[in-house]
CSV table of C-alpha atoms in Angstrom, one decimal:
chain,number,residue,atom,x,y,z
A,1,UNK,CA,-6.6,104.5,-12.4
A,2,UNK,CA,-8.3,106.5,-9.9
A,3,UNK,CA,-11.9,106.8,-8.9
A,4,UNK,CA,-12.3,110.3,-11.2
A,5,UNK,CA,-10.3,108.9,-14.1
A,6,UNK,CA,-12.6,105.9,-14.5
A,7,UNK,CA,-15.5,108.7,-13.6
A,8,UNK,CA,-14.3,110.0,-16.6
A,9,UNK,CA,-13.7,107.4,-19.1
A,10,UNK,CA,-17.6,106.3,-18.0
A,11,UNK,CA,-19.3,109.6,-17.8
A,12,UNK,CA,-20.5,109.3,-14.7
A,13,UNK,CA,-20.0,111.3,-11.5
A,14,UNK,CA,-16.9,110.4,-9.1
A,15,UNK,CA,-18.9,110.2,-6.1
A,16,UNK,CA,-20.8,107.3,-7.8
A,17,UNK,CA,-18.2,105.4,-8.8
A,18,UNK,CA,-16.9,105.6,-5.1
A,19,UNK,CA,-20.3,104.5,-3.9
A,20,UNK,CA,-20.2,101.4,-6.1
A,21,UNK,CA,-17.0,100.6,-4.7
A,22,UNK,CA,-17.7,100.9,-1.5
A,23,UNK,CA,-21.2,98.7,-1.7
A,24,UNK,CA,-19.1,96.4,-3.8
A,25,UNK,CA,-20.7,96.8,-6.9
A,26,UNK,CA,-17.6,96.9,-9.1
A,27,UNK,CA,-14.4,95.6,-8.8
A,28,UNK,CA,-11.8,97.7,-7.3
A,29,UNK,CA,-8.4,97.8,-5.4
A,30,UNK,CA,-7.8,99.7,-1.9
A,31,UNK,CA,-4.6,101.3,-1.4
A,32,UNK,CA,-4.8,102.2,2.0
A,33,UNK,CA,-7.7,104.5,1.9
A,34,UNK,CA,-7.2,104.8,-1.9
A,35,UNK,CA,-10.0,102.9,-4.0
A,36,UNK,CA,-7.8,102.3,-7.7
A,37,UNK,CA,-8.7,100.2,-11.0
A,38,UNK,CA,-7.2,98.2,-13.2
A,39,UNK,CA,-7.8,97.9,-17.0
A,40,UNK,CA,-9.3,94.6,-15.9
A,41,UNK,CA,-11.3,96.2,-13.5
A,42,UNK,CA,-12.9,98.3,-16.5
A,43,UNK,CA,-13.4,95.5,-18.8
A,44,UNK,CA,-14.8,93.7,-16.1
A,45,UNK,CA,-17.1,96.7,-15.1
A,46,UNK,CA,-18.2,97.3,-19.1
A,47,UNK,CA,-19.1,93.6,-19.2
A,48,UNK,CA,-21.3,93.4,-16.2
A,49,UNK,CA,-23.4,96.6,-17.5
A,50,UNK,CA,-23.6,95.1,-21.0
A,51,UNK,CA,-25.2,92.1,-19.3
A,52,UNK,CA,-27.8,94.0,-17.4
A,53,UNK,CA,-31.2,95.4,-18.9
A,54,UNK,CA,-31.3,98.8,-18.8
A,55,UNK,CA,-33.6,101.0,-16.8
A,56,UNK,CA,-36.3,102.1,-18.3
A,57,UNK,CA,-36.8,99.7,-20.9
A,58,UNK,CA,-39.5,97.1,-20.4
A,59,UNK,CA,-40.9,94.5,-22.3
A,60,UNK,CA,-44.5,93.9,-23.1
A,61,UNK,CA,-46.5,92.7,-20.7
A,62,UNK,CA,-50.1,91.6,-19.7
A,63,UNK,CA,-51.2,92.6,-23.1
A,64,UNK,CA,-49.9,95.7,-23.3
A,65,UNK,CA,-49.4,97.3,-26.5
A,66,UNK,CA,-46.5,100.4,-25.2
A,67,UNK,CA,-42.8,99.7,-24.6
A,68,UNK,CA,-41.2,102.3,-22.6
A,69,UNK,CA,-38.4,103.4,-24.5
């Protein structure tokens, strides 16, 4: 799969999933100045963001009563 199909089947813009590859951020292949994933690639990407908090969401802290949500 190319960098605009997995753009795609994440919803996110192509030119971010390029820059991730490029800071090697998510797994990928290079085919000569081709960046391609696998379905492991994928799984492997899904996993890592499943793992990670998301932004925006905070826990309580110092006594705080509000949770961003």
């Amino acid at each position: 799969m190319d960098s605009a199909g997995l753009a795609a089947v994440l919803g996110i813009p192509r030119s971010t999933v390029e820059r991730m590859a490029a800071a090697g951020q998510v797994p990928h292949l290079r085919v000569g100045k081709h960046i391609r994933f696998t379905p492991g690639h994928l799984g492997e990407i899904i996993t890592d963001a499943e793992r990670r908090p998301r932004a925006g969401v905070h826990s309580q802290s110092r006594g705080s009563a509000r949770t961003r949500l």
